[in-house]
PDB file of C-alpha atoms in Angstrom:
ATOM      1  CA  MET A1180       0.000   0.000   0.000  1.00  0.00           C
ATOM      2  CA  GLN A1181       2.790   2.416   0.952  1.00  0.00           C
ATOM      3  CA  THR A1182       4.601   1.764  -2.353  1.00  0.00           C
ATOM      4  CA  LYS A1183       1.426   2.618  -4.268  1.00  0.00           C
ATOM      5  CA  PHE A1184       1.090   5.971  -2.488  1.00  0.00           C
ATOM      6  CA  LEU A1185       4.780   6.807  -2.928  1.00  0.00           C
ATOM      7  CA  LYS A1186       4.515   6.123  -6.652  1.00  0.00           C
ATOM      8  CA  SER A1187       1.443   8.336  -6.787  1.00  0.00           C
ATOM      9  CA  ILE A1188       3.207  11.390  -5.347  1.00  0.00           C
ATOM     10  CA  VAL A1189       6.252  10.857  -7.600  1.00  0.00           C
ATOM     11  CA  GLU A1190       4.036  10.743 -10.698  1.00  0.00           C
ATOM     12  CA  THR A1191       2.144  13.835  -9.548  1.00  0.00           C
ATOM     13  CA  LEU A1192       5.219  15.931  -8.761  1.00  0.00           C
ATOM     14  CA  VAL A1193       7.652  14.709 -11.444  1.00  0.00           C
ATOM     15  CA  ASN A1194       6.347  12.384 -14.184  1.00  0.00           C
ATOM     16  CA  LYS A1195       5.451   8.778 -14.978  1.00  0.00           C
ATOM     17  CA  GLN A1196       9.021   7.976 -16.054  1.00  0.00           C
ATOM     18  CA  ALA A1197      10.218   8.629 -12.482  1.00  0.00           C
ATOM     19  CA  VAL A1198       7.768   6.174 -10.847  1.00  0.00           C
ATOM     20  CA  PRO A1199       9.932   2.965 -11.125  1.00  0.00           C
ATOM     21  CA  ILE A1200      12.618   4.666  -9.008  1.00  0.00           C
ATOM     22  CA  ILE A1201      10.440   3.960  -5.954  1.00  0.00           C
ATOM     23  CA  ASP A1202      10.868   0.196  -6.465  1.00  0.00           C
ATOM     24  CA  LEU A1203      14.652   0.654  -6.578  1.00  0.00           C
ATOM     25  CA  LEU A1204      14.904   2.880  -3.482  1.00  0.00           C
ATOM     26  CA  ILE A1205      12.194   1.700  -1.093  1.00  0.00           C
ATOM     27  CA  ASP A1206      13.562   0.055   2.083  1.00  0.00           C
ATOM     28  CA  LYS A1207      17.133   0.635   0.846  1.00  0.00           C
ATOM     29  CA  LYS A1208      19.878   3.128   1.614  1.00  0.00           C
ATOM     30  CA  ASN A1209      22.538   4.774  -0.534  1.00  0.00           C
ATOM     31  CA  VAL A1210      21.703   3.202  -3.906  1.00  0.00           C
ATOM     32  CA  ASN A1211      24.339   3.801  -6.591  1.00  0.00           C
ATOM     33  CA  GLU A1212      23.068   6.179  -9.310  1.00  0.00           C
ATOM     34  CA  PHE A1213      24.706   4.081 -12.046  1.00  0.00           C
ATOM     35  CA  LEU A1214      22.707   1.073 -10.861  1.00  0.00           C
ATOM     36  CA  ILE A1215      19.525   3.171 -10.963  1.00  0.00           C
ATOM     37  CA  ALA A1216      20.285   4.310 -14.535  1.00  0.00           C
ATOM     38  CA  LYS A1217      21.008   0.731 -15.630  1.00  0.00           C
ATOM     39  CA  LYS A1218      17.845  -0.721 -14.065  1.00  0.00           C
ATOM     40  CA  LEU A1219      15.669   2.000 -15.642  1.00  0.00           C
ATOM     41  CA  ASN A1220      17.444   1.733 -19.004  1.00  0.00           C
ATOM     42  CA  LEU A1221      18.382   5.428 -18.873  1.00  0.00           C
ATOM     43  CA  THR A1222      21.598   7.355 -19.378  1.00  0.00           C
ATOM     44  CA  ILE A1223      23.265   8.555 -16.193  1.00  0.00           C
ATOM     45  CA  ASN A1224      22.289  12.158 -17.037  1.00  0.00           C
ATOM     46  CA  GLN A1225      18.622  11.194 -17.539  1.00  0.00           C
ATOM     47  CA  ALA A1226      18.606   9.323 -14.211  1.00  0.00           C
ATOM     48  CA  ARG A1227      20.284  12.255 -12.451  1.00  0.00           C
ATOM     49  CA  ASN A1228      17.754  14.735 -13.848  1.00  0.00           C
ATOM     50  CA  ILE A1229      14.898  12.686 -12.378  1.00  0.00           C
ATOM     51  CA  LEU A1230      16.696  12.247  -9.043  1.00  0.00           C
ATOM     52  CA  TYR A1231      17.500  15.973  -8.845  1.00  0.00           C
ATOM     53  CA  LYS A1232      13.807  16.798  -9.384  1.00  0.00           C
ATOM     54  CA  LEU A1233      12.850  14.392  -6.593  1.00  0.00           C
ATOM     55  CA  SER A1234      15.542  15.957  -4.419  1.00  0.00           C
ATOM     56  CA  ASP A1235      14.085  19.441  -5.008  1.00  0.00           C
ATOM     57  CA  TYR A1236      10.876  18.247  -3.306  1.00  0.00           C
ATOM     58  CA  GLY A1237      12.833  16.556  -0.511  1.00  0.00           C
ATOM     59  CA  LEU A1238      11.680  13.098  -1.612  1.00  0.00           C
ATOM     60  CA  VAL A1239      15.226  11.735  -1.830  1.00  0.00           C
ATOM     61  CA  SER A1240      18.589  12.569  -0.291  1.00  0.00           C
ATOM     62  CA  PHE A1241      22.102  11.680  -1.381  1.00  0.00           C
ATOM     63  CA  ILE A1242      25.683  11.262  -0.327  1.00  0.00           C
ATOM     64  CA  ARG A1243      28.591  11.391  -2.730  1.00  0.00           C
ATOM     65  CA  LYS A1244      31.833   9.480  -2.792  1.00  0.00           C
ATOM     66  CA  LYS A1245      34.877   9.986  -4.949  1.00  0.00           C
ATOM     67  CA  ASP A1246      35.847   7.114  -7.202  1.00  0.00           C
ATOM     68  CA  LYS A1247      39.521   6.618  -6.340  1.00  0.00           C
ATOM     69  CA  ARG A1248      40.307   4.967  -9.665  1.00  0.00           C
ATOM     70  CA  LYS A1249      38.436   7.303 -12.040  1.00  0.00           C
ATOM     71  CA  GLY A1250      38.596  10.469  -9.939  1.00  0.00           C
ATOM     72  CA  TRP A1251      34.957  11.547 -10.327  1.00  0.00           C
ATOM     73  CA  TYR A1252      32.147  11.662  -7.766  1.00  0.00           C
ATOM     74  CA  ILE A1253      29.407   9.032  -7.616  1.00  0.00           C
ATOM     75  CA  TYR A1254      26.084   9.843  -5.947  1.00  0.00           C
ATOM     76  CA  PHE A1255      24.244   7.365  -3.717  1.00  0.00           C
ATOM     77  CA  TRP A1256      20.522   7.968  -3.217  1.00  0.00           C
ATOM     78  CA  THR A1257      18.071   7.250  -0.373  1.00  0.00           C
ATOM     79  CA  LEU A1258      14.288   7.640  -0.401  1.00  0.00           C
ATOM     80  CA  ASN A1259      12.810  10.004   2.202  1.00  0.00           C
ATOM     81  CA  THR A1260       9.612   8.056   2.893  1.00  0.00           C
ATOM     82  CA  PHE A1261       8.314  10.404   5.609  1.00  0.00           C
ATOM     83  CA  GLN A1262       8.656  13.535   3.455  1.00  0.00           C
ATOM     84  CA  SER A1263       7.083  11.750   0.461  1.00  0.00           C
ATOM     85  CA  LEU A1264       4.039  10.691   2.491  1.00  0.00           C
ATOM     86  CA  LYS A1265       3.742  14.146   4.054  1.00  0.00           C
ATOM     87  CA  LEU A1266       3.714  15.794   0.612  1.00  0.00           C
ATOM     88  CA  LEU A1267       1.122  13.301  -0.626  1.00  0.00           C
ATOM     89  CA  GLU A1268      -1.011  13.972   2.454  1.00  0.00           C
ATOM     90  CA  ASP A1269      -0.855  17.729   1.776  1.00  0.00           C
ATOM     91  CA  ASN A1270      -1.794  17.209  -1.895  1.00  0.00           C
ATOM     92  CA  LEU A1271      -4.733  14.964  -0.981  1.00  0.00           C
ATOM     93  CA  ARG A1272      -6.022  17.548   1.504  1.00  0.00           C
ATOM     94  CA  LYS A1273      -5.875  20.263  -1.195  1.00  0.00           C
ATOM     95  CA  GLU A1274      -7.662  17.996  -3.685  1.00  0.00           C
ATOM     96  CA  LEU A1275     -10.316  17.163  -1.075  1.00  0.00           C
ATOM     97  CA  ASP A1276     -10.888  20.867  -0.345  1.00  0.00           C
ATOM     98  CA  GLN A1277     -11.342  21.573  -4.081  1.00  0.00           C
ATOM     99  CA  LEU A1278     -13.816  18.714  -4.557  1.00  0.00           C
ATOM    100  CA  GLU A1279     -15.844  19.705  -1.496  1.00  0.00           C
ATOM    101  CA  LEU A1280     -15.963  23.288  -2.788  1.00  0.00           C
ATOM    102  CA  GLN A1281     -17.205  22.028  -6.179  1.00  0.00           C
ATOM    103  CA  LYS A1282     -19.862  19.944  -4.441  1.00  0.00           C
ATOM    104  CA  LYS A1283     -20.946  22.932  -2.307  1.00  0.00           C
ATOM    105  CA  ASN A1284     -21.203  25.154  -5.398  1.00  0.00           C
ATOM    106  CA  ARG A1285     -23.251  22.501  -7.219  1.00  0.00           C
ATOM    107  CA  LEU A1286     -25.703  22.291  -4.329  1.00  0.00           C
ATOM    108  CA  GLU A1287     -25.995  26.033  -3.680  1.00  0.00           C
ATOM    109  CA  LYS A1288     -25.607  27.653  -7.131  1.00  0.00           C
ATOM    110  CA  ARG A1289     -27.309  27.358 -10.505  1.00  0.00           C
ATOM    111  CA  TYR A1290     -25.537  26.384 -13.695  1.00  0.00           C
ATOM    112  CA  TYR A1291     -26.725  26.727 -17.281  1.00  0.00           C
ATOM    113  CA  LEU A1292     -25.955  24.682 -20.369  1.00  0.00           C
ATOM    114  CA  CYS A1293     -25.791  25.413 -24.083  1.00  0.00           C
ATOM    115  CA  ASN A1294     -26.831  22.101 -25.607  1.00  0.00           C
ATOM    116  CA  THR A1295     -25.499  23.101 -29.019  1.00  0.00           C
ATOM    117  CA  CYS A1296     -21.958  23.976 -27.853  1.00  0.00           C
ATOM    118  CA  SER A1297     -21.991  21.612 -24.839  1.00  0.00           C
ATOM    119  CA  ILE A1298     -20.700  24.479 -22.661  1.00  0.00           C
ATOM    120  CA  GLU A1299     -21.769  24.881 -19.046  1.00  0.00           C
ATOM    121  CA  ILE A1300     -21.578  28.255 -17.308  1.00  0.00           C
ATOM    122  CA  GLY A1301     -22.449  29.820 -13.959  1.00  0.00           C
ATOM    123  CA  GLU A1302     -25.592  31.876 -13.338  1.00  0.00           C
ATOM    124  CA  GLU A1303     -23.685  35.182 -13.276  1.00  0.00           C
ATOM    125  CA  THR A1304     -22.242  34.596 -16.770  1.00  0.00           C
ATOM    126  CA  ALA A1305     -25.630  33.452 -18.059  1.00  0.00           C
ATOM    127  CA  LEU A1306     -27.228  36.654 -16.718  1.00  0.00           C
ATOM    128  CA  ILE A1307     -24.567  38.840 -18.379  1.00  0.00           C
ATOM    129  CA  ASN A1308     -25.306  37.103 -21.716  1.00  0.00           C
ATOM    130  CA  ASN A1309     -29.091  37.407 -21.197  1.00  0.00           C
ATOM    131  CA  TYR A1310     -29.238  33.594 -21.058  1.00  0.00           C
ATOM    132  CA  ILE A1311     -28.226  33.381 -24.732  1.00  0.00           C
ATOM    133  CA  CYS A1312     -25.057  31.637 -25.906  1.00  0.00           C
ATOM    134  CA  PRO A1313     -22.779  34.220 -27.612  1.00  0.00           C
ATOM    135  CA  GLU A1314     -21.295  31.480 -29.835  1.00  0.00           C
ATOM    136  CA  CYS A1315     -24.444  29.998 -31.400  1.00  0.00           C
ATOM    137  CA  GLU A1316     -27.238  32.264 -30.015  1.00  0.00           C
ATOM    138  CA  ALA A1317     -29.079  29.282 -28.524  1.00  0.00           C
ATOM    139  CA  VAL A1318     -30.971  29.827 -25.271  1.00  0.00           C
ATOM    140  CA  TYR A1319     -29.243  28.443 -22.190  1.00  0.00           C
ATOM    141  CA  GLU A1320     -31.055  25.718 -20.299  1.00  0.00           C
ATOM    142  CA  LEU A1321     -30.859  25.072 -16.594  1.00  0.00           C
ATOM    143  CA  SER A1322     -28.234  22.385 -16.038  1.00  0.00           C
ATOM    144  CA  GLU A1323     -29.299  19.596 -13.749  1.00  0.00           C
ATOM    145  CA  ASN A1324     -26.505  17.077 -13.468  1.00  0.00           C
ATOM    146  CA  PRO A1325     -27.118  14.569 -10.669  1.00  0.00           C
ATOM    147  CA  GLU A1326     -24.482  12.231 -12.144  1.00  0.00           C
ATOM    148  CA  LEU A1327     -21.816  14.903 -11.659  1.00  0.00           C
ATOM    149  CA  LEU A1328     -22.778  15.234  -7.985  1.00  0.00           C
ATOM    150  CA  LYS A1329     -22.587  11.453  -7.571  1.00  0.00           C
ATOM    151  CA  ASP A1330     -19.168  11.436  -9.241  1.00  0.00           C
ATOM    152  CA  LEU A1331     -17.941  14.217  -6.943  1.00  0.00           C
ATOM    153  CA  GLU A1332     -19.226  12.336  -3.899  1.00  0.00           C
ATOM    154  CA  LYS A1333     -17.440   9.140  -4.998  1.00  0.00           C
ATOM    155  CA  LYS A1334     -14.177  11.026  -5.449  1.00  0.00           C
ATOM    156  CA  ILE A1335     -14.550  12.678  -2.031  1.00  0.00           C
ATOM    157  CA  VAL A1336     -15.157   9.316  -0.325  1.00  0.00           C
ATOM    158  CA  LYS A1337     -12.128   7.760  -2.083  1.00  0.00           C
ATOM    159  CA  ILE A1338      -9.801  10.651  -1.210  1.00  0.00           C
ATOM    160  CA  LYS A1339     -10.930  10.615   2.421  1.00  0.00           C
ATOM    161  CA  LYS A1340     -10.159   6.891   2.577  1.00  0.00           C
ATOM    162  CA  ASP A1341      -6.748   7.366   0.929  1.00  0.00           C
ATOM    163  CA  LEU A1342      -6.026  10.324   3.194  1.00  0.00           C
ATOM    164  CA  GLU A1343      -6.746   8.256   6.301  1.00  0.00           C
ATOM    165  CA  THR A1344      -4.390   5.505   5.081  1.00  0.00           C
ATOM    166  CA  VAL A1345      -1.618   7.925   4.099  1.00  0.00           C
ATOM    167  CA  GLU A1346      -1.907   9.742   7.425  1.00  0.00           C
ATOM    168  CA  GLY A1347      -1.517   6.399   9.217  1.00  0.00           C
ATOM    169  CA  GLU A1348       1.547   5.481   7.138  1.00  0.00           C
ATOM    170  CA  ARG A1349       3.042   8.916   7.715  1.00  0.00           C
ATOM    171  CA  LYS A1350       2.614   8.593  11.486  1.00  0.00           C
ATOM    172  CA  ILE A1351       4.347   5.199  11.416  1.00  0.00           C
ATOM    173  CA  GLU A1352       7.320   6.747   9.586  1.00  0.00           C
ATOM    174  CA  GLU A1353       7.284   9.705  11.980  1.00  0.00           C
ATOM    175  CA  ASP A1354       7.463   7.316  14.956  1.00  0.00           C
ATOM    176  CA  LYS A1355      10.399   5.496  13.314  1.00  0.00           C
ATOM    177  CA  LEU A1356      12.244   8.785  12.840  1.00  0.00           C
ATOM    178  CA  GLU A1357      11.522   9.803  16.432  1.00  0.00           C
ATOM    179  CA  LYS A1358      12.870   6.473  17.727  1.00  0.00           C
ATOM    180  CA  LYS A1359      16.017   6.889  15.616  1.00  0.00           C
ATOM    181  CA  LYS A1360      16.409  10.412  16.979  1.00  0.00           C
ATOM    182  CA  VAL A1361      16.037   9.204  20.590  1.00  0.00           C
ATOM    183  CA  THR A1362      18.509   6.361  19.947  1.00  0.00           C
ATOM    184  CA  LYS A1363      20.973   8.811  18.394  1.00  0.00           C
ATOM    185  CA  ILE A1364      20.695  11.146  21.395  1.00  0.00           C
ATOM    186  CA  LYS A1365      21.126   8.241  23.829  1.00  0.00           C
ATOM    187  CA  ASN A1366      24.186   6.991  21.929  1.00  0.00           C
ATOM    188  CA  ALA A1367      25.669  10.495  21.934  1.00  0.00           C
ATOM    189  CA  GLU A1368      25.013  10.815  25.679  1.00  0.00           C
ATOM    190  CA  ARG A1369      26.553   7.379  26.315  1.00  0.00           C
ATOM    191  CA  LYS A1370      29.619   8.276  24.262  1.00  0.00           C
ATOM    192  CA  ALA A1371      29.952  11.605  26.080  1.00  0.00           C
ATOM    193  CA  LYS A1372      29.644   9.777  29.412  1.00  0.00           C
ATOM    194  CA  GLU A1373      32.374   7.336  28.383  1.00  0.00           C
ATOM    195  CA  ILE A1374      34.648  10.220  27.333  1.00  0.00           C
ATOM    196  CA  ARG A1375      34.033  11.991  30.654  1.00  0.00           C
ATOM    197  CA  LYS A1376      34.857   8.755  32.499  1.00  0.00           C
ATOM    198  CA  ILE A1377      38.087   8.307  30.505  1.00  0.00           C
ATOM    199  CA  ASN A1378      39.030  11.939  31.210  1.00  0.00           C
ATOM    200  CA  ARG A1379      38.365  11.494  34.938  1.00  0.00           C
ATOM    201  CA  GLU A1380      40.493   8.339  35.043  1.00  0.00           C
ATOM    202  CA  LEU A1381      43.218  10.095  33.081  1.00  0.00           C
ATOM    203  CA  LYS A1382      43.168  13.026  35.508  1.00  0.00           C
ATOM    204  CA  LYS A1383      43.380  10.611  38.430  1.00  0.00           C
ATOM    205  CA  LYS A1384      46.396   8.901  36.855  1.00  0.00           C
ATOM    206  CA  ILE A1385      48.091  12.252  36.186  1.00  0.00           C
ATOM    207  CA  ALA A1386      47.334  13.407  39.757  1.00  0.00           C
ATOM    208  CA  ALA A1387      48.654  10.121  41.181  1.00  0.00           C
ATOM    209  CA  LYS A1388      51.770  10.386  39.029  1.00  0.00           C
ATOM    210  CA  GLU A1389      52.377  13.978  40.164  1.00  0.00           C
ATOM    211  CA  LYS A1390      51.824  12.938  43.794  1.00  0.00           C
ATOM    212  CA  ASN A1391      54.301  10.065  43.458  1.00  0.00           C
ATOM    213  CA  SER A1392      56.751  12.414  41.760  1.00  0.00           C
ATOM    214  CA  LYS A1393      56.496  14.865  44.672  1.00  0.00           C
ATOM    215  CA  LYS A1394      56.968  12.068  47.184  1.00  0.00           C
ATOM    216  CA  SER A1395      59.999  10.845  45.267  1.00  0.00           C
ATOM    217  CA  LYS A1396      61.521  14.346  45.260  1.00  0.00           C
ATOM    218  CA  LYS A1397      60.915  14.761  48.984  1.00  0.00           C
ATOM    219  CA  ALA A1398      62.477  11.370  49.690  1.00  0.00           C
ATOM    220  CA  SER A1399      65.451  12.288  47.525  1.00  0.00           C
ATOM    221  CA  LYS A1400      65.964  15.601  49.346  1.00  0.00           C
ATOM    222  CA  LYS A1401      65.645  13.869  52.703  1.00  0.00           C
ATOM    223  CA  ALA A1402      68.217  11.274  51.685  1.00  0.00           C
ATOM    224  CA  LYS A1403      70.638  14.012  50.602  1.00  0.00           C
ATOM    225  CA  LYS A1404      70.253  15.802  53.951  1.00  0.00           C
ATOM    226  CA  ILE A1405      70.968  12.599  55.879  1.00  0.00           C
ATOM    227  CA  LYS A1406      74.013  11.950  53.697  1.00  0.00           C
ATOM    228  CA  LYS A1407      75.411  15.450  54.429  1.00  0.00           C
ATOM    229  CA  ARG A1408      75.166  14.846  58.167  1.00  0.00           C
TER     230      ARG A1408
END
């Protein structure tokens, strides 16, 4: 299900040619761009152009490594699943708002139709034209389109269902990121604690060494005094 939604946002934001990249990147990290180009039967420049477009939306990220033998940089790409789902969620919400507005207008406003030109217009435009089509001079008829309302309602129900699923998937990814963040912080704190412990032990050793050195000097001075007597 998640793959389907990720492909949907890629097609919406970039193009259909970019969709198969999801199959190559999902659940993987740092995928070689030359491998991506080969799998998609594209040139490296064509593959990079698609990946750069995805990167502009924050859907993918990359690291680069220098090829020691050839001397050029190779890019390794990772899919940003959370950002992709978040963008899709935002797009679905916008689409839902537009459809609900269309439905509201259909229920509250009148629309008129020129049967000859098959053009539908709002009541304000019909009034300006005296309810006569300026193209063919036919009289506008009141447009009653129950099928259009049904179609809008179907689309609204589908988008609401998809939105609920995408929101759930996005929250799962958000939780994963939060856990990784907590783990990273804990690891950093543990490492810092270990460093502090090492530093304390080192200071103790230095202090003990200095103390022993002082004792040794005192003993040496004392021995010299006894010898002089």
